[in-house]
Short mmCIF file of C-alpha atoms in Angstrom, two decimals:
data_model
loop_
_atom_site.label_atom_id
_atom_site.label_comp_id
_atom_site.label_asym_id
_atom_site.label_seq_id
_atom_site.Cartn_x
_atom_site.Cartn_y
_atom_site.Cartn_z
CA UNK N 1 247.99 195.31 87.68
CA UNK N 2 247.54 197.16 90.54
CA UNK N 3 243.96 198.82 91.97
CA UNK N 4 243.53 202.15 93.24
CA UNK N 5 241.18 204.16 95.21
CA UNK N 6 240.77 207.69 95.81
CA UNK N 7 238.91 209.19 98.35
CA UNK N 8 239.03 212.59 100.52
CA UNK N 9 238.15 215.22 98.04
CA UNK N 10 235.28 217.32 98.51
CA UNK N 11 234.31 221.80 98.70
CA UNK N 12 236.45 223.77 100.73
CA UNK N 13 237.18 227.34 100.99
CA UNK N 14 240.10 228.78 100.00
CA UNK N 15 242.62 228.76 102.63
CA UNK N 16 241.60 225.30 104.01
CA UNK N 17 243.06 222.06 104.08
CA UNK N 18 242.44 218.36 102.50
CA UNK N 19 244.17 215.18 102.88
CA UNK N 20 243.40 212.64 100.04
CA UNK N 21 244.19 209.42 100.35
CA UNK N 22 245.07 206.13 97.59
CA UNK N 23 244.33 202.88 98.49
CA UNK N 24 246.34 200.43 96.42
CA UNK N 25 245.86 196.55 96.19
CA UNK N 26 248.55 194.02 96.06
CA UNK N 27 251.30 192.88 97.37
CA UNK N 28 254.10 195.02 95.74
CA UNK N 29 253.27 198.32 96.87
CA UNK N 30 256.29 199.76 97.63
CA UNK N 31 257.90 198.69 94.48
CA UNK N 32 255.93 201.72 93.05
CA UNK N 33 256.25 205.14 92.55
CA UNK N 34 253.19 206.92 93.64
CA UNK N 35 251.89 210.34 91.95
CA UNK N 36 248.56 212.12 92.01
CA UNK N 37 247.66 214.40 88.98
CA UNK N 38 244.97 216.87 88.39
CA UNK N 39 242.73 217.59 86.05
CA UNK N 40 241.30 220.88 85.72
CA UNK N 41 238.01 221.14 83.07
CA UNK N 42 238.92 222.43 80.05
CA UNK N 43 242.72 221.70 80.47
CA UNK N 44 244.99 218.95 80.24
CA UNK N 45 245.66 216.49 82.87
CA UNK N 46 248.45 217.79 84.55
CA UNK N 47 251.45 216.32 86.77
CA UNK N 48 251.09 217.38 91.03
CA UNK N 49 253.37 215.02 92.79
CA UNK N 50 254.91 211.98 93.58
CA UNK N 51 256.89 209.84 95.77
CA UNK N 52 259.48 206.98 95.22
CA UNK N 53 259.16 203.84 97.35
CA UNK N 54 262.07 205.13 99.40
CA UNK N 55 260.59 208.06 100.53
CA UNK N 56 261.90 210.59 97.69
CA UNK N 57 259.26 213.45 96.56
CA UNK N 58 258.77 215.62 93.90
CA UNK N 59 256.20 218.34 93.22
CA UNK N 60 255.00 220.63 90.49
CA UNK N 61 256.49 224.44 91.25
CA UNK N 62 252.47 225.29 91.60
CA UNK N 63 251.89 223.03 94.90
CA UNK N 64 255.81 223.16 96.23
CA UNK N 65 255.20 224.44 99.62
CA UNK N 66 251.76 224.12 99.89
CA UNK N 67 251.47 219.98 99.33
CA UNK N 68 252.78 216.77 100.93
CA UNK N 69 252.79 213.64 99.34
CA UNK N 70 253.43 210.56 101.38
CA UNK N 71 253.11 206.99 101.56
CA UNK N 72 252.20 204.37 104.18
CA UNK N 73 253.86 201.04 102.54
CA UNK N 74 252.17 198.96 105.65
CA UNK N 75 248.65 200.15 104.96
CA UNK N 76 248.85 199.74 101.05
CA UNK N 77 248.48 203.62 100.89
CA UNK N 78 249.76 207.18 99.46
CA UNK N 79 248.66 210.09 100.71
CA UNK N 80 248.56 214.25 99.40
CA UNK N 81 248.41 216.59 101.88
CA UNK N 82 246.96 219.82 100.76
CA UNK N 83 247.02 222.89 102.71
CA UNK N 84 246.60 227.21 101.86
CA UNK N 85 243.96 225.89 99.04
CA UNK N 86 243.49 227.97 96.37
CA UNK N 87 240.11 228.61 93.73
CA UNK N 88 243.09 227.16 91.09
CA UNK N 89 244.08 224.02 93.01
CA UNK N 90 239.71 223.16 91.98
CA UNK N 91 240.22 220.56 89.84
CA UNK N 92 239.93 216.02 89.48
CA UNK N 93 242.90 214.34 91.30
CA UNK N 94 243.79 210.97 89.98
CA UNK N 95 246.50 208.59 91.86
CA UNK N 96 248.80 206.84 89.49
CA UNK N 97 251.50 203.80 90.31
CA UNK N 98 254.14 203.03 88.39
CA UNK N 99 256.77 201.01 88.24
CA UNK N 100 259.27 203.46 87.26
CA UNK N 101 258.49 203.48 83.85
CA UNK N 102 259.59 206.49 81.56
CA UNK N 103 255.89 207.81 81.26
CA UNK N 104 253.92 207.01 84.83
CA UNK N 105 250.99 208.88 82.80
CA UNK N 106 250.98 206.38 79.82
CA UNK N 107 252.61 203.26 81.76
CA UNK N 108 251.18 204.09 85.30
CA UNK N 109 247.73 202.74 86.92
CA UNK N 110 245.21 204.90 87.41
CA UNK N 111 242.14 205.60 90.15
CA UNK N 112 238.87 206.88 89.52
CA UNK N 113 239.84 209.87 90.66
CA UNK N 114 238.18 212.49 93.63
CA UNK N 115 236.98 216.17 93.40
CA UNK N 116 238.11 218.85 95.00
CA UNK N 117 236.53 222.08 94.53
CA UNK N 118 237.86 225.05 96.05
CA UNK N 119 235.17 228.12 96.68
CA UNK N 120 236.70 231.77 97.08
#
């Protein structure tokens, strides 16, 4: 089963930028598809984005525009560029791998997670 790492989260004011990065272990790691989530407190865990091993994305209408996810497959990594940060975006991101199963959240791997908290 794969590892994963987040790091990069931390307090910014709305309007600024993160970059978070996922540090996977293994061998395989392009043979996943990588996603971050969020978890906001008192709400559900919540789908962001995610990209195929090929390079295909796919966002939540709430980030489209404003996020980038990508993936390094030679450095083991997947990235989420976050820009125009808003007091909403405050929440846990979690990195998740998965094999292409029909439920990433319930098949997927899953990091520690890393905060970001967004001030007004």
């Amino acid at each position: 089963q794969v590892q994963l790492v987040e790091s990069g989260g931390g307090l910014v004011q709305a309007g600024d930028s993160l970059r978070l990065s996922c540090a996977a272990s293994g061998r395989t790691f392009s043979s996943y598809v990588m996603g971050w989530y969020r978890q906001a407190p008192g709400k559900e865990r919540e789908f962001v984005a995610a990209i195929s091993g090929s390079g295909r994305t796919y966002y939540s209408d709430s980030v489209k525009g404003r996020f980038t996810i990508s993936r390094d497959n030679a450095k083991n990594t997947a990235y989420l560029q976050m820009n125009n940060l808003k007091t909403e975006d405050t929440a846990i991101y979690y990195c998740n791998a998965d094999r292409g199963t029909i439920d990433p959240a319930v098949f997927g791997s899953w990091g520690q997670g890393t905060q970001v908290t967004v001030s007004s």
